[in-house]
């Protein structure tokens, strides 16, 4: 069936349909309607009513919506003068609508649509009758939202709905939502004992032992990458005199996001970024061109003052570390460096299973620092490096920062959501502000370019993204627990299990024996729930044959392995600590 | 020769001798004398004069002192009334002395000593004549010091001197000072490119790549120790609501040392300690006795507001990490835990070459929290654990904190200076303040005891202490560079050297080729100066025989090794990453 209406029209009319259904279901209440716009995947409607809607009301509303569809009410457009509109809505006690109307120009004609007893202000267009609406919608959730998005206004109830013109599309979206919910890192973080939050530190995760293990292993992973690409890790202070932030320009441009503290009549700021520390370190020494590129890496903890209302799980936090580095280099080394960076980034993303990567190059904006000749050189270097890398990329003309062009890298996760991870940002400004120099081949003083670059970005955010990507099932090399050994009966099999465990621990594997007096079934379920990569069951047969029965997470069956085969398998898997192409 | 005078008398008289020498050397200046007390290793004298003394003046003063000794001036005691004293010193423009006299009681008899033309206020006693003074003194340095130690007063010049009654003792002390100076970690930190400071961050080191390597290796070392003793590392926030610090008692007792910042009308503090974070994490869960002891380790960065004047190198800083842990356990597990901790501490200290360790146990003070019965149990447990450990220990009665008894461990370094590293602090209070519980064997709720413990203490401070202990010559496993390969002539030997280097890098060793066009002599000297554990020279003979000529740092001679022997030697040395007794 060719669509008679476009999807936005259908969504918009379905929003009216929902509002009408709600007014019918609670006729005794003065239900004030706010606005009900179309969004990417459906629509929402903000309403104010004395009854607080809950999840259980949603099917009732849906049912009423379907009933109204069946009624086939005609949807008709009409117009008001502003005065008539105010009179009408005053009579109906619709203060939100009056507030809206008051913001319209005095002489504007105000359109409305009616369907049966229901009337709503609207620009349209709409479908012709309620029975034209396809039933491919689902009410999803209720959230609080300030009227007109202003926290000084009243909090309304916002009902979100998915809405499509096609049954399969709705189903696909609902499956996606379900999958996203299952993978929600906040939920998995709790279930797998990875991290927690407490009200004394908004946006500041407490990593529990398993989470801290994964976190530290990510740092170690990055360090192994660094050792292959000639990075030098440094450790820098976190609280520095505002003087430094004036020099760097952060005080001027980023003050609102910084935490300040006063000591002995000096003002200090908690660092939101590492860059000024690295500029300062560079400025303490003299360099020759032979010593460049110099690559300072830093896992320093950063703090940024994000509004408490915007904080969410690990993806929007107030404190985090980046796999941050600053590269000091002559302008004529940019191309080689970018090529090497692309190699590093893709090797790394590939290793985490991110095969679909978008590369965007942002070029000079109108307002900028640095000579056009330097921009020319830099942009050409970036473009030819990207071409040489053999990767597709898009150019965002004029989208660079005023201090230099940049490359962003976005990965698509297991359920096809894109997240920006990597960034490569050229900077012509900081070297000027810190008056950085090196001696070039002619023996002259020259200003280096600085590249800010992050590979995974904020480790906290990456922790969240990757946890969702693997849905909590970490690969062997990263799993806080690599295997759980389950004796069938403690009386007969515990000792053998403990010996196996101690042998594996000595080899450096992370295993434990589940020695609780619980049924095999319960232990199996809990090991599965904890998403441990391997479970090994030890019973009579294993003891008799001196073997191990091993079952991989998610697999239906077990394998039987000798101890040597087991060690070989585990050792092979553990090698994934280092990406294949970087192994010696 | 049996001493006629005690050492303090000799030092005191030598202080007068120095003051007299200075007044003779600058007769045209009004030299105001402050005080000149005896100290552990000699004396100092604070003086105020318009000429600023420098190092080159010290031998001149010493010479004059020796001249006055030869003069054999009689040293005579006299007394003043307070009024006569003030009159005398007013006439001599000695305002500092007048200030001193003014602080004496009105009717006190004021004694003075004269020797020749020189008169000084003094309680005595003194030697009888200047020729009784042994010439075993040395003027060491000049420093600034506020009159009466008050920064509101004038800054005086303080001249420090070593002074003994025995030639050998003076020599020993001077050798010690020379050795301490050579080992000064601030000096070594610069020479070996380990760390730097900048005025924008007082007391906050910037670790350069080599320093960061050592720092991170210390963390990794501790982590390896932790894995053997069942510690669980966590990562906790750094900026937390003051509410938490009220709960923990830090706000009440430690506020002056904390950095505060305000966000959205809430007051937050930058953490000076990890303990409250760990208490909070514990309080999020329920524990059974089977899960205790629970050991949370944390390398969280701490900040403490130390007065800028007291900051010194890495030993007195504003920001540092500790190898910090908190152990939650039932009171009846204290003894086992302490025994295990003693094992851990001694294993670790021994590994760093600290063989001489003092153990001090501090018991309950008068003012304390917790029942006497709990203190009885705890102290008995500590004493019997210490006895069982077979280590000598001292008891400091009544020296414990109000919240629990403690054990301190001090190590003696290579030049016999004691430094406190470890601390084991029982705490009965924090579990109460955070209302911590566990379910005991009877199924009842019980309060755990908390043990705060640090092994090396502040890693920054330990970095400084250990750097001085090894005088910059790190052991192989900890050295940022383990070996430097020096080709005799680049034209002939560079390629072979590079191949060797790349083979060693692949094996995970930290080596580099010194490929500069400099003489072998210069390269050798610089490698020695950088205190790299090994230098390998590659010349014709090595290439012909496919061997390596290797020289250990500090050794006079080289050895010739095959590549396999080299790998074996390096691998053996690298195993020292883990203390021998903890290796599997």
Coordinates of C-alpha atoms in Angstrom, one line a residue, chain B residues 14-535:
Chain B
X14 CA 82.0 27.5 69.5
X15 CA 78.8 29.3 68.6
X16 CA 80.0 32.3 70.6
X17 CA 83.4 31.9 68.9
X18 CA 81.7 32.1 65.5
X19 CA 79.7 35.2 66.4
X20 CA 82.9 36.9 67.7
X21 CA 84.7 36.0 64.4
X22 CA 81.9 37.6 62.4
X23 CA 82.0 40.8 64.4
X24 CA 85.7 41.0 63.9
X25 CA 85.5 40.4 60.2
X26 CA 83.0 43.1 59.5
X27 CA 83.9 45.7 62.2
X28 CA 82.4 48.5 60.2
X29 CA 78.8 47.0 60.2
X30 CA 76.3 47.0 63.0
X31 CA 76.0 43.3 63.5
X32 CA 73.0 42.3 65.5
X33 CA 73.2 39.0 67.2
X34 CA 70.0 37.0 67.7
X35 CA 70.3 33.6 69.3
X36 CA 72.8 30.8 68.8
X37 CA 71.6 27.5 70.1
X38 CA 73.1 24.0 70.1
X39 CA 71.5 21.4 67.7
X40 CA 72.0 17.7 67.2
X41 CA 75.0 18.0 65.0
X42 CA 76.5 21.3 66.0
X43 CA 74.9 24.8 66.3
X44 CA 73.6 27.7 64.4
X45 CA 73.5 31.5 65.0
X46 CA 70.9 33.9 63.7
X47 CA 72.3 37.3 62.9
X48 CA 71.2 40.5 61.2
X49 CA 73.7 42.5 59.2
X50 CA 73.6 44.7 56.1
X51 CA 76.0 42.5 54.3
X52 CA 74.5 39.2 52.9
X53 CA 76.8 36.3 53.8
X54 CA 77.6 33.8 51.1
X55 CA 79.3 30.4 50.9
X56 CA 82.7 32.0 50.2
X57 CA 82.6 33.8 53.5
X58 CA 82.5 30.6 55.5
X59 CA 86.2 29.6 55.2
X60 CA 87.1 33.2 56.2
X61 CA 85.0 33.0 59.3
X62 CA 86.4 29.6 60.1
X63 CA 90.0 31.0 59.8
X64 CA 89.1 33.8 62.1
X65 CA 87.6 31.4 64.6
X66 CA 90.8 29.4 64.6
X67 CA 92.8 32.5 65.2
X68 CA 90.7 33.4 68.2
X69 CA 91.2 29.9 69.5
X70 CA 95.0 30.5 69.3
X71 CA 94.6 33.7 71.2
X72 CA 93.5 31.7 74.2
X73 CA 91.1 34.4 75.4
X74 CA 89.7 33.8 78.8
X75 CA 85.9 33.2 78.9
X76 CA 84.4 35.0 81.9
X77 CA 80.9 35.0 83.3
X78 CA 79.2 38.2 84.5
X79 CA 75.7 39.3 85.5
X80 CA 73.5 42.3 84.7
X81 CA 70.4 43.6 86.2
X82 CA 67.7 43.8 83.5
X83 CA 68.1 47.5 83.4
X84 CA 71.9 47.4 83.1
X85 CA 71.5 44.8 80.3
X86 CA 69.1 46.9 78.4
X87 CA 71.4 50.0 78.8
X88 CA 74.4 48.0 77.6
X89 CA 72.8 46.5 74.5
X90 CA 71.0 49.8 73.7
X91 CA 74.4 51.5 73.6
X92 CA 75.6 48.7 71.2
X93 CA 72.5 49.0 69.0
X94 CA 71.6 45.3 69.7
X95 CA 67.9 45.5 69.2
X96 CA 67.4 41.7 69.0
X97 CA 69.1 41.2 72.4
X98 CA 66.9 44.0 73.9
X99 CA 63.8 42.2 72.5
X100 CA 65.0 39.1 74.2
X101 CA 65.8 40.8 77.5
X102 CA 62.3 42.5 77.4
X103 CA 60.8 39.0 77.5
X104 CA 62.7 38.1 80.7
X105 CA 61.0 38.5 84.2
X106 CA 61.6 42.0 85.7
X107 CA 63.8 40.9 88.6
X108 CA 65.8 38.2 86.9
X109 CA 69.6 38.3 87.1
X110 CA 70.9 38.2 83.5
X111 CA 74.2 36.4 82.9
X112 CA 76.6 37.2 80.1
X113 CA 79.9 35.8 79.0
X114 CA 82.9 37.7 77.6
X115 CA 86.0 36.6 75.7
X116 CA 88.3 39.5 74.8
X117 CA 86.3 42.3 73.2
X118 CA 83.2 40.1 72.7
X119 CA 80.2 39.9 75.0
X120 CA 77.1 37.8 74.6
X121 CA 74.1 37.2 76.8
X122 CA 74.1 33.6 77.9
X123 CA 73.0 31.1 80.5
X124 CA 76.3 29.1 80.0
X125 CA 78.1 27.0 80.8
X126 CA 81.1 27.6 78.6
X127 CA 84.7 26.4 78.3
X128 CA 87.3 28.3 80.3
X129 CA 89.3 29.8 77.5
X130 CA 89.0 29.9 73.7
X131 CA 92.1 27.7 73.4
X132 CA 90.1 24.9 75.1
X133 CA 87.9 24.6 72.0
X134 CA 88.7 21.7 69.7
X135 CA 88.9 22.7 66.0
X136 CA 86.4 20.0 64.9
X137 CA 83.8 22.3 63.5
X138 CA 82.8 23.2 60.0
X139 CA 80.5 26.1 58.9
X140 CA 78.0 24.5 56.5
X141 CA 75.4 26.9 55.1
X142 CA 73.5 30.1 55.4
X143 CA 69.7 30.2 55.4
X144 CA 67.0 32.7 56.0
X145 CA 65.1 32.5 59.3
X146 CA 62.5 34.8 60.9
X147 CA 63.4 36.3 64.2
X148 CA 61.8 34.1 66.8
X149 CA 60.4 31.9 64.0
X150 CA 57.6 34.3 63.4
X151 CA 57.0 35.3 59.8
X152 CA 55.8 38.7 60.9
X153 CA 59.3 39.5 62.2
X154 CA 62.4 40.4 60.3
X155 CA 64.3 37.7 58.2
X156 CA 67.7 37.1 59.7
X157 CA 70.7 35.2 58.4
X158 CA 71.2 31.8 60.0
X159 CA 74.7 30.3 59.8
X160 CA 74.7 26.5 60.4
X161 CA 77.8 24.7 61.6
X162 CA 78.7 21.1 62.4
X163 CA 80.6 20.8 65.6
X164 CA 82.1 17.7 67.4
X165 CA 84.7 17.1 70.1
X166 CA 86.3 14.4 68.0
X167 CA 87.9 14.6 64.6
X168 CA 86.5 11.2 63.4
X169 CA 83.0 12.2 64.4
X170 CA 83.1 15.4 62.5
X171 CA 84.5 13.6 59.5
X172 CA 81.8 11.0 59.7
X173 CA 79.1 13.6 59.8
X174 CA 80.6 15.6 56.9
X175 CA 80.7 12.4 54.9
X176 CA 77.1 11.8 55.7
X177 CA 76.2 15.3 54.7
X178 CA 78.1 15.0 51.4
X179 CA 76.4 11.6 50.8
X180 CA 73.0 13.1 51.6
X181 CA 73.6 16.0 49.3
X182 CA 74.6 13.7 46.5
X183 CA 71.5 11.7 47.1
X184 CA 69.1 14.6 47.5
X185 CA 66.1 13.5 45.5
X186 CA 65.4 17.0 44.2
X187 CA 68.9 17.1 42.7
X188 CA 68.6 13.6 41.3
X189 CA 65.1 14.2 40.1
X190 CA 66.5 17.0 37.9
X191 CA 69.7 15.2 36.8
X192 CA 67.8 12.0 35.9
X193 CA 64.8 13.7 34.2
X194 CA 62.4 12.2 36.7
X195 CA 60.2 15.1 37.8
X196 CA 59.9 18.9 37.9
X197 CA 58.0 21.5 39.7
X198 CA 56.4 24.7 38.5
X199 CA 55.2 27.7 40.4
X200 CA 51.6 27.3 39.1
X201 CA 51.2 24.2 41.3
X202 CA 53.1 24.4 44.6
X203 CA 53.9 21.1 46.1
X204 CA 52.5 19.2 43.1
X205 CA 55.1 17.3 41.1
X206 CA 55.0 16.9 37.3
X207 CA 56.4 13.4 36.6
X208 CA 58.4 13.4 33.4
X209 CA 58.3 10.2 31.3
X210 CA 61.0 8.4 33.2
X211 CA 59.6 9.4 36.6
X212 CA 56.1 8.4 35.5
X213 CA 57.5 5.1 34.5
X214 CA 59.0 4.5 38.0
X215 CA 55.8 5.8 39.6
X216 CA 53.6 3.5 37.6
X217 CA 55.9 0.6 38.2
X218 CA 55.6 1.1 41.9
X219 CA 51.8 1.0 41.6
X220 CA 52.1 -2.2 39.5
X221 CA 54.5 -3.6 42.1
X222 CA 51.9 -3.0 44.9
X223 CA 49.2 -4.4 42.7
X224 CA 51.2 -7.6 42.4
X225 CA 51.5 -7.7 46.2
X226 CA 47.8 -7.1 46.5
X227 CA 46.9 -10.0 44.2
X228 CA 48.8 -12.3 46.7
X229 CA 47.0 -11.0 49.7
X230 CA 43.4 -10.9 48.5
X231 CA 43.0 -7.1 48.2
X232 CA 40.3 -5.7 45.9
X233 CA 41.2 -2.4 44.2
X234 CA 38.4 0.2 43.8
X235 CA 38.3 3.6 42.1
X236 CA 36.4 6.3 44.0
X237 CA 35.5 10.0 43.4
X238 CA 37.8 12.8 44.4
X239 CA 35.3 15.6 45.0
X240 CA 32.5 14.8 47.5
X241 CA 29.8 16.7 49.3
X242 CA 30.8 18.2 52.7
X243 CA 27.9 16.1 54.1
X244 CA 30.2 13.1 53.8
X245 CA 33.0 14.9 55.6
X246 CA 30.6 15.8 58.4
X247 CA 29.7 12.1 58.7
X248 CA 33.3 11.0 58.8
X249 CA 34.4 13.7 61.2
X250 CA 37.0 15.1 58.8
X251 CA 35.0 18.4 58.5
X252 CA 35.2 18.9 62.2
X253 CA 38.9 17.8 62.7
X254 CA 40.7 18.3 59.4
X255 CA 38.9 21.1 57.6
X256 CA 42.0 23.4 57.6
X257 CA 43.9 20.9 55.4
X258 CA 41.1 20.5 52.9
X259 CA 40.3 22.2 49.6
X260 CA 36.7 23.2 49.1
X261 CA 34.7 24.1 46.1
X262 CA 31.0 25.2 45.7
X263 CA 28.7 23.8 43.0
X264 CA 25.0 24.6 42.6
X265 CA 24.8 25.9 46.2
X266 CA 26.4 22.7 47.6
X267 CA 29.8 22.7 49.3
X268 CA 32.1 19.9 48.1
X269 CA 35.6 19.0 49.4
X270 CA 38.5 17.5 47.4
X271 CA 39.3 14.3 49.3
X272 CA 42.3 14.4 51.6
X273 CA 41.8 10.7 52.4
X274 CA 40.1 7.7 50.9
X275 CA 38.5 6.3 54.0
X276 CA 35.1 7.9 53.8
X277 CA 34.7 6.6 50.2
X278 CA 35.4 3.1 51.3
X279 CA 33.0 3.3 54.3
X280 CA 30.3 4.6 51.9
X281 CA 30.9 1.7 49.4
X282 CA 30.7 -0.8 52.2
X283 CA 27.5 0.7 53.4
X284 CA 25.8 0.1 50.0
X285 CA 25.8 -3.7 50.5
X286 CA 25.1 -6.3 53.1
X287 CA 27.9 -8.6 54.2
X288 CA 28.1 -11.9 56.0
X289 CA 31.0 -12.9 58.3
X290 CA 32.0 -15.3 55.5
X291 CA 32.8 -12.4 53.2
X292 CA 35.2 -10.7 55.7
X293 CA 37.9 -9.6 55.9
X294 CA 37.0 -7.4 53.0
X295 CA 40.1 -5.4 51.8
X296 CA 39.5 -2.3 49.6
X297 CA 42.6 -0.9 48.1
X298 CA 42.7 2.5 46.4
X299 CA 45.3 4.5 44.6
X300 CA 43.0 7.6 44.5
X301 CA 44.8 10.9 44.3
X302 CA 44.6 12.9 47.5
X303 CA 45.0 16.6 48.1
X304 CA 46.0 18.2 51.4
X305 CA 46.4 21.9 52.0
X306 CA 49.9 22.2 53.4
X307 CA 51.3 25.7 53.9
X308 CA 53.3 26.7 50.9
X309 CA 56.3 27.5 53.1
X310 CA 56.5 23.9 54.4
X311 CA 56.5 22.3 50.9
X312 CA 59.7 20.4 50.0
X313 CA 60.5 18.2 47.0
X314 CA 58.5 15.0 47.0
X315 CA 58.6 14.6 50.7
X316 CA 56.2 17.4 51.6
X317 CA 53.6 17.9 48.9
X318 CA 50.0 19.0 48.4
X319 CA 48.9 16.1 46.2
X320 CA 49.9 12.4 46.3
X321 CA 48.6 8.9 46.1
X322 CA 48.9 6.3 48.9
X323 CA 49.0 2.6 48.6
X324 CA 46.0 2.8 50.8
X325 CA 43.7 0.1 51.9
X326 CA 40.8 -0.3 54.4
X327 CA 40.1 -3.7 55.8
X328 CA 36.7 -4.5 57.3
X329 CA 36.8 -7.4 59.7
X330 CA 35.3 -8.8 62.9
X331 CA 37.2 -8.1 66.0
X332 CA 38.2 -11.8 66.4
X333 CA 40.0 -11.7 63.1
X334 CA 42.4 -8.9 64.1
X335 CA 45.3 -11.1 65.1
X336 CA 45.4 -13.2 61.9
X337 CA 45.1 -10.0 59.8
X338 CA 48.0 -8.3 61.6
X339 CA 50.2 -11.4 61.2
X340 CA 49.4 -11.4 57.5
X341 CA 50.1 -7.6 57.3
X342 CA 53.5 -8.0 59.0
X343 CA 54.3 -10.7 56.5
X344 CA 53.3 -8.4 53.7
X345 CA 55.2 -5.4 55.1
X346 CA 58.4 -7.1 55.8
X347 CA 58.4 -9.0 52.4
X348 CA 58.0 -5.6 50.7
X349 CA 60.5 -3.6 52.7
X350 CA 63.1 -6.4 52.4
X351 CA 62.6 -6.3 48.6
X352 CA 63.5 -2.7 48.5
X353 CA 66.6 -3.3 50.6
X354 CA 65.3 -2.0 53.8
X355 CA 66.6 -4.5 56.3
X356 CA 66.5 -2.4 59.4
X357 CA 62.9 -1.9 60.4
X358 CA 61.5 -0.4 63.6
X359 CA 58.1 -1.5 64.8
X360 CA 56.2 0.6 67.3
X361 CA 52.8 -0.3 68.9
X362 CA 50.8 2.6 70.3
X363 CA 48.2 1.7 72.8
X364 CA 45.0 3.3 74.2
X365 CA 45.1 7.0 75.2
X366 CA 43.1 8.4 78.0
X367 CA 40.5 10.0 75.8
X368 CA 39.1 7.3 73.5
X369 CA 36.0 5.8 71.8
X370 CA 35.0 2.2 72.1
X371 CA 34.6 -0.1 75.1
X372 CA 37.6 -1.1 77.2
X373 CA 36.7 -4.7 76.4
X374 CA 37.2 -4.0 72.7
X375 CA 40.4 -2.2 73.3
X376 CA 41.6 -5.2 75.5
X377 CA 40.8 -7.6 72.7
X378 CA 42.4 -5.4 70.0
X379 CA 45.6 -4.6 71.9
X380 CA 46.1 -8.3 73.0
X381 CA 45.6 -9.3 69.4
X382 CA 48.1 -6.8 68.2
X383 CA 50.7 -7.8 70.8
X384 CA 50.3 -11.5 70.2
X385 CA 50.4 -11.0 66.4
X386 CA 53.6 -9.0 66.8
X387 CA 55.1 -11.6 69.0
X388 CA 54.1 -14.4 66.6
X389 CA 55.7 -12.5 63.7
X390 CA 59.0 -12.9 65.6
X391 CA 59.8 -9.2 65.0
X392 CA 61.1 -6.9 67.8
X393 CA 58.8 -4.1 68.7
X394 CA 58.4 -1.2 71.1
X395 CA 55.3 -0.3 72.9
X396 CA 54.3 3.4 73.2
X397 CA 51.8 3.3 76.0
X398 CA 48.9 5.8 75.6
X399 CA 50.2 6.9 72.2
X400 CA 47.3 5.5 70.1
X401 CA 44.7 7.6 68.4
X402 CA 41.4 8.1 70.3
X403 CA 39.7 5.8 67.7
X404 CA 42.1 2.8 68.0
X405 CA 45.6 1.5 68.6
X406 CA 48.2 1.5 65.8
X407 CA 51.4 0.1 64.6
X408 CA 54.0 2.2 62.8
X409 CA 56.9 0.9 60.8
X410 CA 60.1 2.9 60.2
X411 CA 62.8 1.8 57.9
X412 CA 66.4 2.9 57.9
X413 CA 67.8 4.0 54.5
X414 CA 71.3 3.5 53.0
X415 CA 72.7 6.3 55.0
X416 CA 71.0 5.3 58.2
X417 CA 68.2 7.8 58.3
X418 CA 64.9 6.5 59.6
X419 CA 61.6 7.2 57.7
X420 CA 58.2 6.0 58.7
X421 CA 56.6 4.2 55.8
X422 CA 54.0 1.8 57.0
X423 CA 51.1 2.3 59.3
X424 CA 48.4 -0.1 60.6
X425 CA 45.7 1.9 62.3
X426 CA 42.7 0.2 64.0
X427 CA 39.5 2.2 63.9
X428 CA 36.5 1.6 66.1
X429 CA 35.0 5.0 65.3
X430 CA 34.4 5.2 61.5
X431 CA 32.3 1.9 61.5
X432 CA 30.1 3.6 64.1
X433 CA 29.8 6.9 62.3
X434 CA 28.8 5.1 59.1
X435 CA 26.7 2.5 61.0
X436 CA 28.5 -0.4 59.3
X437 CA 27.3 -3.9 60.0
X438 CA 27.8 -7.5 59.1
X439 CA 25.9 -10.6 60.0
X440 CA 27.9 -12.8 62.3
X441 CA 27.9 -16.6 62.7
X442 CA 25.0 -16.3 65.1
X443 CA 23.0 -14.5 62.5
X444 CA 23.2 -11.3 64.5
X445 CA 24.2 -7.8 63.2
X446 CA 27.7 -6.9 64.4
X447 CA 29.9 -3.9 63.8
X448 CA 33.1 -4.6 61.9
X449 CA 36.4 -3.1 62.9
X450 CA 38.2 -1.1 60.2
X451 CA 42.0 -1.2 59.7
X452 CA 43.5 1.7 57.8
X453 CA 46.8 0.6 56.4
X454 CA 49.5 1.9 54.1
X455 CA 52.5 -0.1 53.1
X456 CA 54.9 2.4 51.4
X457 CA 52.6 5.3 52.5
X458 CA 52.5 8.3 50.1
X459 CA 54.0 7.1 46.8
X460 CA 55.4 10.6 46.1
X461 CA 57.2 10.5 49.4
X462 CA 58.4 6.9 48.9
X463 CA 59.6 7.9 45.4
X464 CA 61.8 10.5 47.1
X465 CA 63.0 8.3 49.9
X466 CA 63.8 5.3 47.6
X467 CA 65.5 7.6 45.0
X468 CA 67.8 8.8 47.8
X469 CA 68.2 5.2 49.1
X470 CA 69.5 3.9 45.8
X471 CA 71.1 7.3 45.0
X472 CA 69.4 7.2 41.6
X473 CA 70.6 3.8 40.6
X474 CA 67.4 1.9 40.2
X475 CA 67.4 -1.9 40.2
X476 CA 66.9 -3.5 36.8
X477 CA 63.2 -4.2 37.3
X478 CA 62.4 -0.6 38.1
X479 CA 64.8 1.3 35.9
X480 CA 63.1 3.4 33.2
X481 CA 66.0 2.4 30.9
X482 CA 67.5 -1.0 31.6
X483 CA 70.4 -0.8 29.1
X484 CA 71.9 1.5 26.6
X485 CA 73.6 -0.1 23.5
X486 CA 76.6 1.9 22.3
X487 CA 78.1 1.1 18.8
X488 CA 81.8 1.9 18.8
X489 CA 81.5 3.4 15.3
X490 CA 78.1 4.1 13.7
X491 CA 79.3 3.3 10.2
X492 CA 80.4 -0.2 11.2
X493 CA 78.4 -1.2 14.2
X494 CA 75.1 0.7 14.2
X495 CA 73.1 -1.9 12.3
X496 CA 74.2 -4.8 14.6
X497 CA 73.3 -2.6 17.6
X498 CA 69.9 -1.8 16.2
X499 CA 69.1 -5.4 15.5
X500 CA 70.2 -6.3 19.1
X501 CA 68.0 -3.4 20.4
X502 CA 65.0 -4.5 18.5
X503 CA 65.4 -8.2 19.6
X504 CA 65.6 -7.0 23.3
X505 CA 62.6 -4.7 22.8
X506 CA 60.6 -7.6 21.5
X507 CA 61.5 -9.5 24.7
X508 CA 60.0 -6.6 26.6
X509 CA 63.2 -5.0 27.9
X510 CA 63.7 -1.3 28.0
X511 CA 66.7 -0.6 25.9
X512 CA 67.9 2.0 23.3
X513 CA 70.8 2.6 21.0
X514 CA 72.9 5.7 21.6
X515 CA 73.4 6.4 17.9
X516 CA 74.7 9.9 18.3
X517 CA 78.0 10.8 16.5
X518 CA 79.8 11.2 19.8
X519 CA 82.9 9.6 21.1
X520 CA 82.7 6.2 23.0
X521 CA 84.1 8.0 26.0
X522 CA 81.5 10.6 26.1
X523 CA 78.7 8.1 25.6
X524 CA 80.1 5.9 28.4
X525 CA 80.3 8.8 30.8
X526 CA 76.7 9.9 30.0
X527 CA 75.3 6.4 30.4
X528 CA 77.1 6.2 33.8
X529 CA 75.7 9.6 34.8
X530 CA 72.2 8.5 33.8
X531 CA 72.8 5.5 36.1
X532 CA 71.4 3.0 33.6
X533 CA 71.9 -0.5 35.0
X534 CA 73.7 -1.8 31.9
X535 CA 75.8 -0.5 29.0

